[in-house]
Structure formats: C-alpha cells, structure tokens
XYZ file of C-alpha atoms in Angstrom:
517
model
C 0.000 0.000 0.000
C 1.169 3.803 -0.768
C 0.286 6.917 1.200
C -1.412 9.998 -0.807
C -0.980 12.724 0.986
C -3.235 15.754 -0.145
C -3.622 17.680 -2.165
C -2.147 15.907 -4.990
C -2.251 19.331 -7.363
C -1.235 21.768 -4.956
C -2.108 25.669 -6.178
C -4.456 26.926 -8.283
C -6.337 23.849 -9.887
C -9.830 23.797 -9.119
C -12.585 21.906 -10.458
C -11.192 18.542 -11.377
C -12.271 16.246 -13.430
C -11.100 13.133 -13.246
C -11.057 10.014 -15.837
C -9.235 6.578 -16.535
C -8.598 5.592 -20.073
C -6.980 2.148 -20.107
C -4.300 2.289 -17.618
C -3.737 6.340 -18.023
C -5.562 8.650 -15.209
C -6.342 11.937 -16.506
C -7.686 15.240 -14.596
C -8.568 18.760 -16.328
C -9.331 21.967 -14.262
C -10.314 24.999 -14.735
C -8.376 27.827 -16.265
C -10.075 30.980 -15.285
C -8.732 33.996 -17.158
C -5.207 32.205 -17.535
C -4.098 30.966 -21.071
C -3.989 28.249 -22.546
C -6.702 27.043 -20.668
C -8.089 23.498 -19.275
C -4.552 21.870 -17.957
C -4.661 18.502 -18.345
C -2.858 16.380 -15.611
C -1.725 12.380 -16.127
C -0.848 9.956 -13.450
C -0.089 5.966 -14.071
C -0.660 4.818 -10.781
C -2.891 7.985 -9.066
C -0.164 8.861 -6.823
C 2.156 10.934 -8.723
C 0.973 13.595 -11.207
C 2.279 15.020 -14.362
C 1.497 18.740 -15.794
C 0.729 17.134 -19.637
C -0.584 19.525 -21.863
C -3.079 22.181 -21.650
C -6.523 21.877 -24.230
C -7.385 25.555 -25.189
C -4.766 27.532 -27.249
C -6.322 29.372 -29.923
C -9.431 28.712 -29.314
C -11.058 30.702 -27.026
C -11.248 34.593 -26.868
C -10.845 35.885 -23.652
C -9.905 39.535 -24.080
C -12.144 41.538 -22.244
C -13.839 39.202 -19.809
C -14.351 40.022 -16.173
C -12.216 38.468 -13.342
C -13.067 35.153 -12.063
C -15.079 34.706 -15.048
C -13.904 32.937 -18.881
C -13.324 28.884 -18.516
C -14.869 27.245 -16.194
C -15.377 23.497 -14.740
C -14.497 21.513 -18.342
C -15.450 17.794 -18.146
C -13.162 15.147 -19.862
C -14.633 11.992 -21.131
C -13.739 9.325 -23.449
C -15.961 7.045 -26.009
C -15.028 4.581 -29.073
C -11.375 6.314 -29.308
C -12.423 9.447 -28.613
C -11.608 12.089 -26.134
C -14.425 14.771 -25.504
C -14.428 18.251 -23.574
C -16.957 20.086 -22.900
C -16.783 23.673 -21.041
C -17.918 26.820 -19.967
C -16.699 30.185 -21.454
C -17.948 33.082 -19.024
C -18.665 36.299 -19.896
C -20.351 38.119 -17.253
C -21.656 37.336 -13.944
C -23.196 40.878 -13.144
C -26.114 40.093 -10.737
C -28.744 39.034 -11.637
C -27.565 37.418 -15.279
C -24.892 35.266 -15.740
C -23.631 35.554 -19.397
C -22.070 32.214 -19.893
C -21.650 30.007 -23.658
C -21.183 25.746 -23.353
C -18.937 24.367 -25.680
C -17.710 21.110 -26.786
C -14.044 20.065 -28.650
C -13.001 16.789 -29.447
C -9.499 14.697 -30.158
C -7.785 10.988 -31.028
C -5.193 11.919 -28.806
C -5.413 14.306 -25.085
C -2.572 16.344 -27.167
C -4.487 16.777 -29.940
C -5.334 18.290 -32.337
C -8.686 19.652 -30.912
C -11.336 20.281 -33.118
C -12.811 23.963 -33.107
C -15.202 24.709 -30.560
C -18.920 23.628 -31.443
C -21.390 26.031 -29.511
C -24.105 24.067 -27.566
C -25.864 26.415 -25.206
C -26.018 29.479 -22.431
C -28.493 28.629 -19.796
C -26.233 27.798 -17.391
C -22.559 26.662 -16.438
C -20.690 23.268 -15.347
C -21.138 21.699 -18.314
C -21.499 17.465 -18.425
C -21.299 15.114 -21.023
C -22.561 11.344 -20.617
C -21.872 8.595 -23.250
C -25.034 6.139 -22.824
C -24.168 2.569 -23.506
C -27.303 2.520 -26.388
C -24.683 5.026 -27.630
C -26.983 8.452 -27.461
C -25.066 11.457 -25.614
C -26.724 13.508 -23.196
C -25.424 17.059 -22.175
C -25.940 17.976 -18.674
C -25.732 21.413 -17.349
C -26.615 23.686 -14.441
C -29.586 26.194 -15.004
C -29.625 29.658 -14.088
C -32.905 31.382 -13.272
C -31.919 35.132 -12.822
C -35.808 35.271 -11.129
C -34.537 33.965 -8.463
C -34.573 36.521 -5.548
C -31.316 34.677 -4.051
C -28.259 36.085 -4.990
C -27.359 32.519 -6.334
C -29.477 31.385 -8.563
C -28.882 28.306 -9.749
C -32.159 26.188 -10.712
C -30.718 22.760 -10.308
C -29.923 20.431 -13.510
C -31.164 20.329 -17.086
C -30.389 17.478 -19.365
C -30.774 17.420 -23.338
C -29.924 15.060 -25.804
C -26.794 15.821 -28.141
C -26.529 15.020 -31.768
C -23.204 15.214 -32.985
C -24.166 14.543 -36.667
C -26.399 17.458 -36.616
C -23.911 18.772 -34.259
C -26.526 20.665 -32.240
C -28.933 19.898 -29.138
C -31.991 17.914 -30.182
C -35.141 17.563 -27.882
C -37.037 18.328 -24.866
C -35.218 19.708 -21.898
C -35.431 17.741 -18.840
C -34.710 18.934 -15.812
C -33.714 15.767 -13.791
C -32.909 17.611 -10.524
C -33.865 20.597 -8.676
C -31.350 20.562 -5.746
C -31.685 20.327 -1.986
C -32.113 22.614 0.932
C -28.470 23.063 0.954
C -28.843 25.060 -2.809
C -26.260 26.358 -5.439
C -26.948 23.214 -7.157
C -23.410 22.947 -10.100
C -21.114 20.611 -11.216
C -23.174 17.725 -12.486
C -21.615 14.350 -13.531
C -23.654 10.925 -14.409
C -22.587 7.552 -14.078
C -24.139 4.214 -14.887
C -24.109 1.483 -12.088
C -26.087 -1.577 -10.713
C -29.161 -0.543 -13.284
C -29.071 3.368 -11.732
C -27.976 6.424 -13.422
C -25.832 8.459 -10.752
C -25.960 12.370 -10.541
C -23.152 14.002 -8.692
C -23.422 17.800 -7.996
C -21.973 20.421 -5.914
C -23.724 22.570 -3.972
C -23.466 24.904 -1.245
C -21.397 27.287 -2.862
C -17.637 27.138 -3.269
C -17.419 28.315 -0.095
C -16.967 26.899 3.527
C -20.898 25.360 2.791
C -19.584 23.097 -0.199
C -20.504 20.111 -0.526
C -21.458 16.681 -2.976
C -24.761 15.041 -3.275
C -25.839 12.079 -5.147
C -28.915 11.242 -6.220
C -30.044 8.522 -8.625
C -32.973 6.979 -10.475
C -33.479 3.681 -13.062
C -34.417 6.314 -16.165
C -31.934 8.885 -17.423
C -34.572 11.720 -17.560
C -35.636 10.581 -13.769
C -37.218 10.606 -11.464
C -34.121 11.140 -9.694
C -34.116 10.318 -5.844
C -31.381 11.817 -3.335
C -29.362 9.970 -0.671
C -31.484 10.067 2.217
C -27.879 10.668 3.959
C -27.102 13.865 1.935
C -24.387 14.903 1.847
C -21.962 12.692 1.306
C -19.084 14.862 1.667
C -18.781 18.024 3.452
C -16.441 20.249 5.493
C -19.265 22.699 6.749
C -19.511 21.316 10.521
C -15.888 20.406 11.264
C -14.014 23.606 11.837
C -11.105 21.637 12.949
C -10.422 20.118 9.889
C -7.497 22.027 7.482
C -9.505 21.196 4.677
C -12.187 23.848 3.550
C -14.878 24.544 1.144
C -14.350 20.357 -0.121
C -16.683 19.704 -3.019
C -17.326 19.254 -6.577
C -16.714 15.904 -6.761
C -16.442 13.169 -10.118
C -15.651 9.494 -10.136
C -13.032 6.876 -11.178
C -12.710 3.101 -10.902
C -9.759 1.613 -10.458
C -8.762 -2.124 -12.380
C -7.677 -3.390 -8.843
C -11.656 -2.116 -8.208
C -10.859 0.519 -6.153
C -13.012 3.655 -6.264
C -11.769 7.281 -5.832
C -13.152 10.731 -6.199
C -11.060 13.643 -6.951
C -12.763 17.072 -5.186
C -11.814 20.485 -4.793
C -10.652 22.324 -1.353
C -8.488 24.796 0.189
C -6.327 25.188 2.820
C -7.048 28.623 4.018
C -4.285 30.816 6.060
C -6.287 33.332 8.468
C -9.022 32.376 6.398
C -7.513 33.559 3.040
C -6.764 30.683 0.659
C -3.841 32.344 -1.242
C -2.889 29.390 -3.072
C -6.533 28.912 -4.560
C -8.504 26.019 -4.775
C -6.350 22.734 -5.476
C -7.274 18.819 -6.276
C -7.607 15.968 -3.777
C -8.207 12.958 -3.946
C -10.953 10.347 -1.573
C -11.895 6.714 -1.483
C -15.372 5.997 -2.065
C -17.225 2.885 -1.835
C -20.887 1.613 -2.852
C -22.796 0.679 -0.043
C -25.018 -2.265 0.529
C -28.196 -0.671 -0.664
C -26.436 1.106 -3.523
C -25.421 4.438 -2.145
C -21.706 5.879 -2.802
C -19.621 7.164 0.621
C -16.646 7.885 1.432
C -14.549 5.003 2.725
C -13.308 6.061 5.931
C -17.472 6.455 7.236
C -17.397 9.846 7.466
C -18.398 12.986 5.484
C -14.993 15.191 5.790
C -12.565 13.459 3.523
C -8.746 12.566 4.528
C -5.460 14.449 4.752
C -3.954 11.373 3.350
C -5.530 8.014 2.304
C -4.417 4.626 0.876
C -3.644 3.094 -2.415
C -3.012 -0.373 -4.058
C 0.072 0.991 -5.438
C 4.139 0.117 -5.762
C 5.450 3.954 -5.994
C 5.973 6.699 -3.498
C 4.738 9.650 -3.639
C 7.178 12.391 -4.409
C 5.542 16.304 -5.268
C 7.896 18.428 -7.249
C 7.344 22.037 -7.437
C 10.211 23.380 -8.209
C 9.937 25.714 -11.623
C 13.663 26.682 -13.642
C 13.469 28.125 -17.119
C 16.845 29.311 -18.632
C 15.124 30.576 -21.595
C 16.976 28.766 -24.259
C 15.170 27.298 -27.190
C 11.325 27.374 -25.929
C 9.184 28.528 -23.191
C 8.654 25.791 -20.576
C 4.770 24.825 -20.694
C 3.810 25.793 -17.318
C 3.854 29.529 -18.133
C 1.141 31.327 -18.625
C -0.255 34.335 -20.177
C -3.598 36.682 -18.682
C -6.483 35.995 -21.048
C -3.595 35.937 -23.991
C -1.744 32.940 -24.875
C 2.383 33.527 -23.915
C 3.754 33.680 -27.607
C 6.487 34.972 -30.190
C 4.465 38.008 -30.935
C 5.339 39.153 -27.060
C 7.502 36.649 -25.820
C 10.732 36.129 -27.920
C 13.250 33.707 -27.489
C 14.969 34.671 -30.354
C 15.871 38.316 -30.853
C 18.807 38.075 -28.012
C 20.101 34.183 -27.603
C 19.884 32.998 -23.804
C 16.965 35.823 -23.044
C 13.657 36.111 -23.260
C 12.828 39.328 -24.865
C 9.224 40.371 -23.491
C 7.516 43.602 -25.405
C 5.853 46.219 -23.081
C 2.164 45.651 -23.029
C -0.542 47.149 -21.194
C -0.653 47.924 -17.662
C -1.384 45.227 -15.014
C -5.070 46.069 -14.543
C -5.887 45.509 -18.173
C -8.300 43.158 -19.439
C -6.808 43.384 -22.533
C -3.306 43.314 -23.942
C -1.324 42.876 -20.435
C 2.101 40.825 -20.874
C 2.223 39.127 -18.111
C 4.002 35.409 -17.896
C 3.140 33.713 -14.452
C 3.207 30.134 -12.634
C 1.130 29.499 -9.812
C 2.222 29.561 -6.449
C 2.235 26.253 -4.901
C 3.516 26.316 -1.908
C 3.114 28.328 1.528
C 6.457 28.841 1.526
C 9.365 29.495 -1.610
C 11.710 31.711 -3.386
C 11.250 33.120 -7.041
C 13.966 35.225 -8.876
C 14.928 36.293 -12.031
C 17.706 38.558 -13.933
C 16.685 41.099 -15.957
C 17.994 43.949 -18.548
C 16.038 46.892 -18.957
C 16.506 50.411 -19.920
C 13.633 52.645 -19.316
C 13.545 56.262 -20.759
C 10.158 57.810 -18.740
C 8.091 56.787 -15.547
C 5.593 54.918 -18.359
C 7.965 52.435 -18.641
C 8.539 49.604 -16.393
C 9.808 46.213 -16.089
C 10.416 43.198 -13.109
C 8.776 40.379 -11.072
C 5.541 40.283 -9.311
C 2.957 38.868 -7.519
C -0.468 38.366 -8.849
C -3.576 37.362 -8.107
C -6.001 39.623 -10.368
C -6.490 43.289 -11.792
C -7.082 44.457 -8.580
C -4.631 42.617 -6.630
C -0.908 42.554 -6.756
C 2.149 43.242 -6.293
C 5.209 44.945 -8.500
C 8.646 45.260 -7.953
C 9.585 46.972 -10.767
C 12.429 48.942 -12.802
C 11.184 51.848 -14.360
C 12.712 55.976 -14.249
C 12.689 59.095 -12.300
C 13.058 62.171 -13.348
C 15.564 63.201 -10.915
C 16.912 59.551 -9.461
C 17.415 58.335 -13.335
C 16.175 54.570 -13.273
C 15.148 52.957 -10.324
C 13.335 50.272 -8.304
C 9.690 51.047 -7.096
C 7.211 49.164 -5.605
C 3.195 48.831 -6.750
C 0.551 47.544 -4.499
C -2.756 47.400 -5.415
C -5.448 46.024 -2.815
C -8.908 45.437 -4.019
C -9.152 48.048 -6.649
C -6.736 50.585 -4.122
C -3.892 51.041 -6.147
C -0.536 52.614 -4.245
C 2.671 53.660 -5.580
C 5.076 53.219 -2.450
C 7.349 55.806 -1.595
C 10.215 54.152 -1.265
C 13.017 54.169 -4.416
C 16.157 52.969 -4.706
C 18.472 54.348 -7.587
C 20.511 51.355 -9.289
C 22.975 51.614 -12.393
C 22.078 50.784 -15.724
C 23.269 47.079 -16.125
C 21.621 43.834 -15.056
C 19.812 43.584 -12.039
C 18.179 40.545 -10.182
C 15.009 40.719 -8.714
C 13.821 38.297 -5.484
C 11.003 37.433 -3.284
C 10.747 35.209 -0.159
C 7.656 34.090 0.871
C 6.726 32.553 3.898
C 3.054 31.823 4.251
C 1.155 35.371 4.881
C 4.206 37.742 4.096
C 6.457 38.188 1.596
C 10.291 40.518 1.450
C 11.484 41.923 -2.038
C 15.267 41.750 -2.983
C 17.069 43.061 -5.352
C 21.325 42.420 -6.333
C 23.078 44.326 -8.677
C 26.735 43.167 -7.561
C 27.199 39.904 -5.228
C 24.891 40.774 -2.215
C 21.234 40.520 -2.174
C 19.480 43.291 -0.704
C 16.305 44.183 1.184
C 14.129 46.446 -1.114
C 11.260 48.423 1.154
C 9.245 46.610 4.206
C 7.725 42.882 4.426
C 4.483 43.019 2.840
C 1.474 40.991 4.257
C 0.198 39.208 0.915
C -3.370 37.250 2.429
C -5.082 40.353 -0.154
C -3.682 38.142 -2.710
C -6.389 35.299 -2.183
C -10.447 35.433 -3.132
C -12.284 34.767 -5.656
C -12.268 31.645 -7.890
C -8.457 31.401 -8.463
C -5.162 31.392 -6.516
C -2.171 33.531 -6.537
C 0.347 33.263 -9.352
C 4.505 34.642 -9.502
C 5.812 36.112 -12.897
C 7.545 38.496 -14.936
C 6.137 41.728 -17.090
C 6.655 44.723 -18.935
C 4.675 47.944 -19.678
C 5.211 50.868 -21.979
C 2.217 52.968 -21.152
C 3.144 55.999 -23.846
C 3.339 53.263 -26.245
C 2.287 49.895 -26.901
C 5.215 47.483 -27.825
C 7.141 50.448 -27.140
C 10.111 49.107 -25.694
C 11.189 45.765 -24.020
C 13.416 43.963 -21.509
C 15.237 40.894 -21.532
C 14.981 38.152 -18.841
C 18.092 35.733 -18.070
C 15.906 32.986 -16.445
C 13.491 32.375 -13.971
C 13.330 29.833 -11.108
C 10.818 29.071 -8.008
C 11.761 27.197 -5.500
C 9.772 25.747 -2.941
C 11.127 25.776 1.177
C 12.823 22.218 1.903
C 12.080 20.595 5.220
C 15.420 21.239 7.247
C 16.112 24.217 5.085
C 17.472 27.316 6.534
C-alpha cells in the first residue's frame, strides 16, 4: 500500500475532473482567465501527477472578460477512441444574469489536435457530457434562473440530448434535478451502475458550505431520488479540519476495483486561501443498498488516504526556465496565450525578450508570464535587462492574483533619481505607488522574493549581495475569488504599446525544503 498525501495538485487547480482511459488517469481543471486554458494532468498509478498539456490555445477569446469569469469546470470523457471536452466560457456574472456560452471540442489523442469549438448552449454553467451505452449522448448542465430573488441562482440540472451529426442539441429539456435545501446546485456528472444512473453535484457554494450530493434513479430523464444521507461529503460542521470549502466531486474506478473521487478544497491561512482552490483525492465505496460514501465512514474526507500501489509519492514544485530554445509549458499568459508576438526567445540568444504591453489592470493586452504559487512557503527570482527612458515604462517580477490585486517590484525611471526600483501595491481596486526608491545603475539587475506563508520581502542584487528592497508586505489580499495567486515576470510601456522591451536571463521558483534554513 502507498500513502497519498493531499492535495495531490497543490495551487491553483480547481474543479477537477477526473477520468481513466486504459491504464492512463487523466484530470482537467479549470483555467479561469489564464491561457492556454483546461490543464490537463496524467498519473499511471494515481499517486504521482504530471502537468501534460493544456486543451485551449487558440481557441477561445478571452480579451475583455471580467475576473473570475472565462473557462470554467471543463469535463473530460472518453468514447469509441475518442476524447471529448466540454466547457464553460464566461462572460459576465453581473447580478442578476450570468452571461455564460457551453462548448464542446473533441481529439484521437489528449494532445491533440482539438477540433474547433462547437457552440451548444447558455443557460447555465458546469457543463457534463454522458456517453449512454445505447450510444446516445446527453449534455448535462446547471440552469440559471436570474428570477430567483437569491443572490445565487442556480435552478438545479437540465439534461438534453446531443446530436453530434447534426452537431446541435436535439429535444425536450429535462430537468432531472432541482437541488436540496443546501442550494447552489453545479457541477453535475452521471454515471451508470447496478441498473441506476448516478448524478453528482456540488452545492453549497464554493465556499466553507460546499458540498457533494448524489442522487439517482433507473431512467436517465428521472425521477431522480437523493441519498437520504445527503451529503456525502462536506467540510461545513468540522471547523477543525485544514480542509475547507471540499466539493465538486467526479468518479473513477480503479482495475484493482478501487473507487476514488477527486474534489476540490483549500487550505485557508487566516481564512484567506492564497494558493486557490487545489485537487484531492478520496476513497469511495458503494454501499449495501447502492449508495456511494466515502470510505473512511465519514463525510470530511482525509489528509492522506491509501492506495493499491508500488510507488511513493514524491511532489515536485520546483519551476527553472533558462530561456533557451522554448518557453517551458507551465507559463502562462492573462487571457492571452504567452507567444512569439510578445515573448521572444529569439531576438537576443539565452533571453527572453518580453515587449511592453498594457498595464497590469488591463483586461486586454497585459504581458504578463506567471506560474502558480504552490507552496506556503518558496523563493522566485529572475535577472533582468532593462533600460527605461520615462516613468511609463517599467519592467520586473511580481505577484499576482487579479487586476485588482498585486504586487510589482519593478524597474522603471525618475526624473531626478534616473532609473530605479519602485514598488506597486494594489489592494482590491486601491492602487498605491510606495514611496520608497532605490536608484541602481544601468546594467543587469536581479530581482527576489521570499515568501513565507502570509508575508512576503522583495530583494534586489546588482553586484554579489542581495538586498532588502522596502518593508515585508502581508500578501493574504492576494487570495479570493475563484483562483489562486500566481509569480511572474512583465513589462509595460504605457506611452506606447510594444514600445520598448526587456530581456529576462531565467526564472526559477523554488519551494522551502524541510530542514532548510
């Protein structure tokens, strides 16, 4: 037997999906505003996990859209050598509408190529989509009824039959469940067991109220009935636990017959979850009279659990790029896809050149290459050249969890200090320039921060000393919403766009050893 301990995707990966396809696990989550979009995760044996590819790269427009909005909750399944994806692109969620379009892409192979996007609806999120063994498909979806007088106001699920040769929706619109007391009804996935077609959903919220219910009935269009033990996981009445807001929930069998559920949570510092909503994984079993719970008898799932399985689990989170011949695929860009047009690798041999782009609260054209943060604790640095003519222009490293929270330690000029380092904060839509500046010479300088759970200290070295640059900042701002706080390097020319550009050495994270100093 191996140990998992959890979370086996530590950071920012909420929303998991998980699926087995011969003797390869898969899991997609969600993307958010970060390009490309739906990462795709691979494990042989469930215990250790590989970053494999990512689904969306041209194929979805995100300029424009809202925080915490663009791709949500995709769903990975797989049917006659096929692999099928079906999510959410969101638009809006200004009370009381929710502007949010399904789609569906398909491939031979998880790396492709995907088809382009086929549009399938808008009346709700969480898209699902179930392969019925008389070899109809059914998408599944959560409703949203902006009557509602609740500021949620999700309706429960619909289900509708898909026709891929007509490549559209085709018939009446069931809706097959209308949620419990506990509400916010998402997240829907169907399975077919023992003669009864199982509905998984979230609900709750993503908050500290999350939670999974099944129900189930003999007909896919229902009746569906719900566990008369509902729910069957939930964090809501055990404070103690480190594990918060645990829910959205989907299936796997193992071929040793083992069942497992991967489910999102948090682990929340002072109540801020900076590094987001990550993956972990349960046993589940099937109970005598054909209800699913988790293995250990409870409802709050386990730090670490058990697995049929030869390996050890070993979690690598350590990030080096050297910038040499291509960008390493856990980069990413905000809403635009990290490539040559911004990101060259090419103009100055052992840099990357990155063009100025718009400032970091655009929506738009911001150049901004990030990784998540992982861990409570690391280290991320990078060397940088940069030559900055006016205040507009600015280059370095920071922190980042959305347009209105972050933040820069940057190079950029003063008018009577000639270039020098400055700090940007910006704390739910406050933005402050800090008064501290520190006048450096016009060569390379390296830029470093030190986290260590809710603070972080900026460094800078030009020379063979690091040094302290302005006070420790306390970073829990960086945490809310839907995603998790990333680390990266930008560049802005705000007189003009592309207007100038610096050029980055390498870039490395490392994570806090045990027994480190």
């Amino acid at each position: 037997m191996t140990t998992i301990i959890n979370p086996i995707l530590p950071g920012f990966n909420p929303d998991p999906c998980i699926l087995r396809v011969e003797n390869t696990y898969y899991i997609a989550v969600s993307s958010f505003e970060w390009l490309p979009g739906i990462r795709i995760y691979t494990s042989n044996d469930l215990v250790n996990w590989f970053h494999e590819t990512d689904l969306l790269t041209d194929q979805a427009d995100l300029k424009g859209n809202p925080s915490n909005c663009s791709i949500w909750a995709p769903q990975i399944s797989y049917d006659a050598g096929k692999f099928y994806c079906v999510y959410t692109n969101v638009k809006n969620t200004t009370r009381p509408f929710k502007d949010c379009h399904n789609y569906l892409i398909t491939a031979d192979s998880i790396h492709g190529p995907w088809s382009e996007p086929l549009y399938l609806n808008s009346s709700g999120f969480d898209p699902s989509l179930f392969h019925d063994r008389n070899g109809r498909k059914w998408l599944l979806n959560e409703i949203w009824d902006y009557r509602y007088e609740t500021p949620n106001k999700s309706a429960g699920i619909v289900l509708q039959e898909l026709d891929l040769k007509e490549e559209k929706l085709t018939g009446p619109i069931y809706k097959i469940f209308s949620g419990t007391q506990l509400a916010k009804t998402e997240a829907p996935h169907l399975y077919h067991r023992n003669g009864y077609y199982y509905l998984l959903t979230a609900e709750g919220g993503t908050g500290k109220d999350h939670a999974v219910t099944v129900c189930r009935s003999k007909e896919i269009t229902g009746p569906y009935e719900t566990d008369p033990n509902y729910p069957m996981m939930t964090a809501k009445e055990s404070p103690d636990t480190p594990f918060k807001c645990t829910g959205h929930g989907s299936l796997v069998e193992t071929p040793a017959g083992q069942w497992f559920m991967s489910y999102l949570m948090t682990r929340p510092i002072e109540g801020a979850a900076i590094l987001g909503r990550e993956t972990a994984l349960q046993e589940v079993y099937w109970t005598e009279d054909n209800w699913l719970a988790l293995a250990n008898g409870k409802k709050i799932p386990d730090q670490a659990i058990q697995i049929k399985a030869a390996t050890v689990q070993a979690k690598e989170t350590d990030f080096y790029d050297p910038f040499t011949d291509s960008l390493k695929k856990e980069w990413n860009g905000r809403r635009i896809l990290p490539e040559a047009s911004w990101c060259d690798l090419s103009s100055r041999p052992g840099f990357l050149r990155m063009l100025s782009g718009e400032s970091l609260q655009s929506t738009f054209q911001k150049h901004l290459l990030a990784i998540r943060q992982k861990d409570f604790q690391f280290s991320a640095q990078t060397e940088l050249r940069f030559e900055p003519k006016t205040f507009n222009q600015m280059a370095g490293m920071c922190l980042y969890l959305n347009e209105e929270n972050y933040l820069y330690q940057c190079v950029t000029y003063d008018e009577t200090l000639g270039i020098v380092l400055r700090m940007m904060r910006c704390t739910k839509g406050e933005f402050c320039l800090l008064e501290e500046q520190v006048a450096i010479e016009n060569q390379a300088i390296s830029l470093k921060v030190v986290v260590d759970h809710e603070s972080a200290q900026f460094y800078y070295k030009q020379g063979s000393d690091w040094q302290k640059f302005g006070q420790r900042q306390h970073i829990l701002f960086l945490a809310g919403g839907f995603t998790g706080n990333f680390v990266g390097i930008t560049v802005q020319d705000l007189g003009v766009f592309k207007g100038t550009f610096a050029d980055f050495r390498y870039f490395q994270y490392q994570p806090k050893k045990i027994g480190n100093a």
